[in-house]
Amino acid sequence: MTDKPKVLVARKTFDDVVERLRAHFEVESNEADEVWSQDQLIERLQGMSGVYITGSEKIDARLLDACPGLRAVCTMAVGYNNIDVPACSARGVLVSNAPDVLTETTADFGFALMMATARRITESEHFLRRGEWRKWSYDMFAGSDVHGATLAILGMGRIGQAIARRGHLGFGMPVIYHNRSQLAPEIAAPLGAQWVEKDELLRRADHLLIVVPYSPAAHHMVGERELALMKPSATLTNIARGGVVDDAALARALAAGTIAAAGLDVFEGEPQVHAGLLAARNVVLTPHIASASIPTRRAMSHLAVDNLIAALSGGTPPTALNPEVLNRSPA
Ligand code: DGY
């Protein structure tokens, strides 16, 4: 018998992450890395005080009501649109995410995806692998330049700023951005970043980078109307969340030449991908891996563990989203 609190690790993670949890808790871990339905997750959460999740598990009011013992929900992702935070707060459940530790890695990837898109890297590789390369020609896979082109960033949080820094300092790109709030001048100036209205951002973009967090207000923030504002030579790169871009409208825009190309790491309804995007030649597709370097995935996972341990042992979770629930006396 043990009186340690019980926690569930909802997806496979690094062994030492689970070992750290075992020092504090009775742990059940999804070692087979099965993708559970909502009902299976609820079943496995019975009797659990805490849960370690990823960006894939949905934590909503129905689940919380079915798991009244749950006290902490800690995700190893920075995005938390899969968690109903107000519903957790209303039930005294602590929620944490994993910001900061993935910022530079994710910015590296956003920049790489934009460059691959602008310079048609995967499209030309597929051509070569198909054995179609017979001769050199002056315009073979000629794309657009990145250096000196206008970098337009939609969403200017930590990751947006890290991308702006790369573009401005490394590639001499004029940087424009749109965000609900404007950066303080002392933050914007070293990034060379200028705030503009969303429509102006779209009109002026040579390379549009989308890094805005998903919320109902951000749903289809870039759809048919917005794509029509862009230059036919422009590229669009989305490393934010599926749903921020209207994928069906994007597929149509790519087919019609409304914009030149797209780089996509996130999709509406992923892991399903819109058939029109799969069929398009001028799109670089990756399976939601922007933060996937080993050191960063380790750091994200350990940050979730730090939060879980603190939340269930009277400490201060370092990156809680609703720390106010800890100060509330139990009902
Ligand atoms: C994040 O951390 O939000 C990444 O998109 C992985 O889910």
Coordinates of C-alpha atoms and ligand atoms in Angstrom, one line a residue:
M1 CA 0.0 0.0 0.0
T2 CA 1.1 3.5 -0.7
D3 CA -0.5 6.8 0.2
K4 CA 1.3 8.7 -2.5
P5 CA -1.0 10.6 -4.8
K6 CA -1.7 8.9 -8.1
V7 CA -0.8 10.6 -11.4
L8 CA -1.4 9.6 -15.0
V9 CA 1.1 10.2 -17.8
A10 CA -1.3 10.3 -20.7
R11 CA 1.3 9.8 -23.5
K12 CA 4.6 8.1 -23.8
T13 CA 7.5 10.3 -22.7
F14 CA 11.2 10.1 -21.7
D15 CA 11.9 7.4 -19.2
D16 CA 13.6 9.7 -16.7
V17 CA 10.6 12.0 -16.8
V18 CA 8.4 9.1 -15.6
E19 CA 11.1 8.1 -13.0
R20 CA 11.1 11.7 -11.6
L21 CA 7.3 11.4 -11.1
R22 CA 7.7 7.9 -9.5
A23 CA 9.8 9.5 -6.7
H24 CA 6.7 11.5 -5.7
F25 CA 3.7 9.7 -6.9
E26 CA 2.1 6.4 -7.8
V27 CA 2.4 6.6 -11.6
E28 CA 0.5 5.0 -14.4
S29 CA 2.1 5.7 -17.7
N30 CA 0.8 5.1 -21.3
E31 CA 3.9 3.3 -22.3
A32 CA 2.2 1.9 -25.4
D33 CA 1.5 5.6 -26.5
E34 CA -2.1 4.7 -27.4
V35 CA -4.3 7.5 -28.5
W36 CA -7.2 7.2 -26.1
S37 CA -10.7 8.4 -26.7
Q38 CA -12.2 10.9 -24.3
D39 CA -14.0 8.1 -22.5
Q40 CA -10.9 6.0 -22.2
L41 CA -9.0 8.9 -20.8
I42 CA -11.8 9.5 -18.2
E43 CA -11.7 5.8 -17.3
R44 CA -7.9 5.9 -16.7
L45 CA -8.2 9.1 -14.7
Q46 CA -10.4 7.6 -12.0
G47 CA -8.7 8.0 -8.7
M48 CA -5.9 10.2 -10.1
S49 CA -4.9 13.5 -8.5
G50 CA -2.9 14.7 -11.4
V51 CA -2.3 14.2 -15.1
Y52 CA 0.6 14.9 -17.4
I53 CA -0.7 15.6 -20.9
T54 CA 0.4 16.8 -24.3
G55 CA -1.3 19.1 -26.8
S56 CA -3.6 16.2 -27.9
E57 CA -5.7 15.3 -24.9
K58 CA -8.9 17.3 -24.4
I59 CA -9.6 18.4 -20.9
D60 CA -13.2 19.8 -20.7
A61 CA -16.0 20.2 -18.2
R62 CA -17.4 16.7 -18.9
L63 CA -14.1 15.1 -18.1
L64 CA -13.5 17.2 -15.0
D65 CA -17.0 16.3 -13.7
A66 CA -16.3 12.7 -14.3
C67 CA -12.9 12.9 -12.5
P68 CA -13.7 14.8 -9.3
G69 CA -10.4 13.7 -7.7
L70 CA -8.3 15.6 -10.3
R71 CA -6.3 18.5 -8.8
A72 CA -3.7 19.3 -11.4
V73 CA -3.5 19.2 -15.3
C74 CA 0.0 19.8 -16.5
T75 CA 0.7 20.0 -20.3
M76 CA 4.2 19.7 -21.8
A77 CA 3.0 22.0 -24.6
V78 CA 3.0 25.7 -24.6
G79 CA -0.4 25.8 -26.4
Y80 CA -3.3 24.9 -24.2
N81 CA -6.4 25.3 -26.5
N82 CA -7.1 21.7 -25.7
I83 CA -7.7 22.6 -22.0
D84 CA -10.8 24.4 -20.7
V85 CA -8.9 26.6 -18.2
P86 CA -12.0 28.4 -16.8
A87 CA -13.7 25.0 -16.2
C88 CA -10.6 23.8 -14.4
S89 CA -10.4 27.0 -12.3
A90 CA -14.1 26.7 -11.4
R91 CA -13.4 23.2 -10.0
G92 CA -10.1 24.2 -8.2
V93 CA -7.9 22.3 -10.7
L94 CA -4.5 23.8 -11.3
V95 CA -3.4 24.0 -14.9
S96 CA 0.1 24.6 -16.2
N97 CA 1.7 24.8 -19.7
A98 CA 5.3 24.8 -20.8
P99 CA 6.3 28.3 -22.2
D100 CA 9.8 29.7 -22.9
V101 CA 11.7 26.5 -23.0
L102 CA 10.6 25.9 -26.6
T103 CA 10.8 29.5 -27.9
E104 CA 14.2 29.4 -29.8
T105 CA 13.7 25.8 -31.1
T106 CA 10.3 26.7 -32.5
A107 CA 11.6 29.9 -34.0
D108 CA 14.4 27.9 -35.7
F109 CA 11.8 25.6 -37.2
G110 CA 9.5 28.4 -38.3
F111 CA 12.4 30.1 -40.1
A112 CA 13.5 26.8 -41.7
L113 CA 10.0 26.1 -42.9
M114 CA 9.7 29.5 -44.4
M115 CA 13.1 29.1 -46.1
A116 CA 12.2 25.6 -47.4
T117 CA 8.9 27.1 -48.7
A118 CA 10.5 30.2 -50.4
R119 CA 13.3 28.2 -52.0
R120 CA 11.1 25.2 -52.9
I121 CA 13.4 22.7 -51.2
T122 CA 11.0 19.7 -50.7
E123 CA 9.4 20.2 -54.1
S124 CA 12.8 20.0 -55.8
E125 CA 13.9 17.0 -53.6
H126 CA 10.8 15.1 -54.6
F127 CA 11.5 15.9 -58.3
L128 CA 15.1 14.6 -57.9
R129 CA 14.0 11.4 -56.1
R130 CA 11.5 10.7 -58.8
G131 CA 14.4 10.5 -61.2
E132 CA 13.2 13.5 -63.2
W133 CA 16.4 15.6 -63.1
R134 CA 17.8 15.3 -66.6
K135 CA 19.5 18.7 -67.1
W136 CA 20.1 22.1 -65.4
S137 CA 17.9 25.0 -66.5
Y138 CA 18.0 28.7 -65.7
D139 CA 14.6 28.7 -63.8
M140 CA 14.5 25.2 -62.4
F141 CA 12.8 25.6 -59.0
A142 CA 13.5 29.3 -58.9
G143 CA 11.8 30.6 -55.8
S144 CA 11.8 33.8 -53.9
D145 CA 14.5 35.4 -51.8
V146 CA 14.4 35.4 -48.0
H147 CA 17.2 37.9 -47.3
G148 CA 16.0 41.5 -47.7
A149 CA 12.3 40.4 -48.2
T150 CA 9.5 41.7 -45.9
L151 CA 8.9 39.4 -43.0
A152 CA 5.3 39.7 -41.8
I153 CA 4.6 38.1 -38.4
L154 CA 1.0 37.5 -37.3
G155 CA 1.1 37.1 -33.5
M156 CA 4.1 38.7 -31.7
G157 CA 4.6 36.7 -28.5
R158 CA 7.8 35.1 -27.5
I159 CA 8.1 32.9 -30.6
G160 CA 7.2 35.7 -33.0
Q161 CA 9.9 37.9 -31.4
A162 CA 12.5 35.2 -31.8
I163 CA 11.6 34.8 -35.4
A164 CA 11.7 38.6 -35.9
R165 CA 15.2 38.6 -34.4
R166 CA 16.4 36.0 -36.8
G167 CA 15.0 37.8 -39.8
H168 CA 16.1 41.3 -38.9
L169 CA 19.6 40.5 -37.6
G170 CA 20.5 37.5 -39.7
F171 CA 18.8 38.2 -43.0
G172 CA 18.3 42.0 -43.2
M173 CA 14.6 41.6 -43.5
P174 CA 12.2 44.5 -42.8
V175 CA 9.9 43.2 -40.1
I176 CA 6.3 44.1 -39.8
Y177 CA 3.9 42.5 -37.3
H178 CA 0.3 42.5 -36.2
N179 CA -0.7 41.6 -32.7
R180 CA -3.5 42.7 -30.4
S181 CA -1.0 44.7 -28.3
Q182 CA 2.0 46.5 -29.6
L183 CA 5.5 45.8 -28.3
A184 CA 7.1 48.4 -26.1
P185 CA 9.5 50.6 -28.2
E186 CA 12.6 49.2 -26.4
I187 CA 11.6 45.6 -27.4
A188 CA 10.4 46.5 -30.9
A189 CA 13.5 48.6 -31.9
P190 CA 16.2 45.9 -31.7
L191 CA 13.9 43.6 -33.8
G192 CA 13.4 46.4 -36.3
A193 CA 9.7 45.5 -35.9
Q194 CA 6.9 47.8 -36.9
W195 CA 3.2 47.2 -35.9
V196 CA 0.7 47.4 -38.7
E197 CA -3.0 46.6 -39.2
K198 CA -3.8 43.1 -40.2
D199 CA -4.8 43.9 -43.7
E200 CA -1.7 46.0 -44.3
L201 CA 0.4 43.1 -42.9
L202 CA -1.1 40.8 -45.5
R203 CA -0.7 43.2 -48.4
R204 CA 2.9 44.0 -47.7
A205 CA 4.1 40.4 -46.7
D206 CA 6.7 38.7 -48.8
H207 CA 6.8 36.0 -46.2
L208 CA 3.9 35.7 -43.7
L209 CA 4.7 33.8 -40.5
I210 CA 1.7 32.8 -38.4
V211 CA 2.4 32.3 -34.7
V212 CA -0.8 33.5 -33.1
P213 CA -2.2 31.2 -30.3
Y214 CA -5.5 29.5 -31.2
S215 CA -8.6 30.9 -29.5
P216 CA -12.2 31.1 -30.9
A217 CA -11.4 34.7 -31.9
A218 CA -8.4 33.5 -33.9
H219 CA -10.5 30.8 -35.8
H220 CA -9.9 31.3 -39.6
M221 CA -8.1 34.5 -39.0
V222 CA -6.6 33.9 -42.4
G223 CA -9.2 32.8 -44.8
E224 CA -10.3 33.5 -48.4
R225 CA -10.6 37.3 -47.9
E226 CA -7.2 37.6 -46.2
L227 CA -5.4 35.4 -48.7
A228 CA -6.8 37.5 -51.6
L229 CA -5.1 40.5 -50.0
M230 CA -1.6 38.9 -50.3
K231 CA 0.8 39.3 -53.2
P232 CA 0.9 36.4 -55.7
S233 CA 4.6 36.1 -55.0
A234 CA 4.1 35.8 -51.2
T235 CA 4.5 32.7 -49.0
L236 CA 2.6 31.7 -45.9
T237 CA 4.0 29.7 -43.1
N238 CA 1.8 28.4 -40.2
I239 CA 3.4 27.0 -37.1
A240 CA 0.6 28.2 -34.8
R241 CA -2.4 25.9 -34.6
G242 CA -4.7 24.3 -37.1
G243 CA -7.8 26.4 -37.4
V244 CA -6.1 29.7 -37.4
V245 CA -5.9 29.3 -41.2
D246 CA -8.8 28.1 -43.2
D247 CA -7.1 25.1 -44.8
A248 CA -9.8 24.7 -47.6
A249 CA -9.4 28.3 -48.6
L250 CA -5.6 28.0 -48.5
A251 CA -5.7 24.9 -50.8
R252 CA -7.8 26.9 -53.2
A253 CA -5.5 29.9 -53.1
L254 CA -2.4 27.7 -53.7
A255 CA -4.1 26.0 -56.7
A256 CA -5.2 29.4 -58.1
G257 CA -1.9 31.1 -57.7
T258 CA -3.3 33.7 -55.3
I259 CA -0.1 33.2 -53.3
A260 CA 3.0 31.4 -54.3
A261 CA 3.5 28.7 -51.7
A262 CA 2.9 27.7 -48.1
G263 CA 4.8 25.9 -45.3
L264 CA 2.5 24.2 -42.8
D265 CA 3.3 22.4 -39.6
V266 CA -0.2 22.5 -38.2
F267 CA -3.6 21.6 -39.7
E268 CA -7.3 21.7 -39.1
G269 CA -8.3 18.3 -37.8
E270 CA -4.7 17.0 -37.6
P271 CA -3.4 14.4 -38.0
Q272 CA -5.8 14.5 -41.0
V273 CA -4.6 16.9 -43.7
H274 CA -6.9 18.6 -46.3
A275 CA -6.7 16.6 -49.6
G276 CA -6.1 19.8 -51.5
L277 CA -3.0 20.6 -49.5
L278 CA -1.7 17.0 -49.9
A279 CA -2.1 17.3 -53.6
A280 CA -0.5 20.8 -54.0
R281 CA 3.0 20.9 -55.3
N282 CA 3.8 24.3 -53.8
V283 CA 3.4 23.4 -50.2
V284 CA 5.8 22.1 -47.6
L285 CA 4.1 19.9 -45.0
T286 CA 5.4 18.7 -41.7
P287 CA 3.6 16.8 -38.9
H288 CA 3.5 19.4 -36.0
I289 CA 7.2 19.2 -35.1
A290 CA 8.2 22.8 -34.6
S291 CA 9.3 22.2 -31.0
A292 CA 10.8 18.8 -31.7
S293 CA 14.4 18.9 -30.9
I294 CA 15.5 16.4 -28.2
P295 CA 16.8 18.9 -25.7
T296 CA 13.7 21.1 -26.1
R297 CA 11.2 18.2 -25.8
R298 CA 13.1 17.1 -22.7
A299 CA 12.9 20.6 -21.2
M300 CA 9.2 20.8 -22.0
S301 CA 8.5 17.5 -20.4
H302 CA 10.5 18.2 -17.3
L303 CA 8.8 21.6 -16.9
A304 CA 5.5 19.8 -16.8
V305 CA 6.9 17.5 -14.1
D306 CA 8.1 20.5 -12.1
N307 CA 4.6 21.8 -12.2
L308 CA 2.9 18.6 -11.3
I309 CA 5.2 18.0 -8.4
A310 CA 4.7 21.5 -7.0
A311 CA 1.0 21.5 -7.6
L312 CA 0.4 18.3 -5.7
S313 CA 2.9 18.9 -2.9
G314 CA 2.0 22.4 -1.7
G315 CA 4.7 24.1 -3.8
T316 CA 4.5 26.9 -6.4
P317 CA 4.1 25.5 -9.9
P318 CA 6.6 27.6 -12.0
T319 CA 4.3 28.1 -15.0
A320 CA 0.7 27.8 -13.7
L321 CA -2.0 29.3 -15.9
N322 CA -4.4 29.7 -13.0
P323 CA -2.3 30.0 -9.8
E324 CA -5.2 31.6 -8.0
V325 CA -6.8 28.2 -7.5
L326 CA -3.9 27.3 -5.1
N327 CA -4.8 30.1 -2.6
R328 CA -8.4 29.1 -2.5
S329 CA -9.5 27.2 0.6
P330 CA -11.2 23.9 -0.2
A331 CA -14.9 24.1 -0.5
Ligands
DGY1 C1 3.2 23.3 -28.3 O1 4.0 23.2 -27.4 O2 2.1 24.0 -28.2 C2 3.5 22.7 -29.6 O3 2.7 23.1 -30.6 C3 3.4 21.2 -29.4 O4 2.1 20.8 -29.1

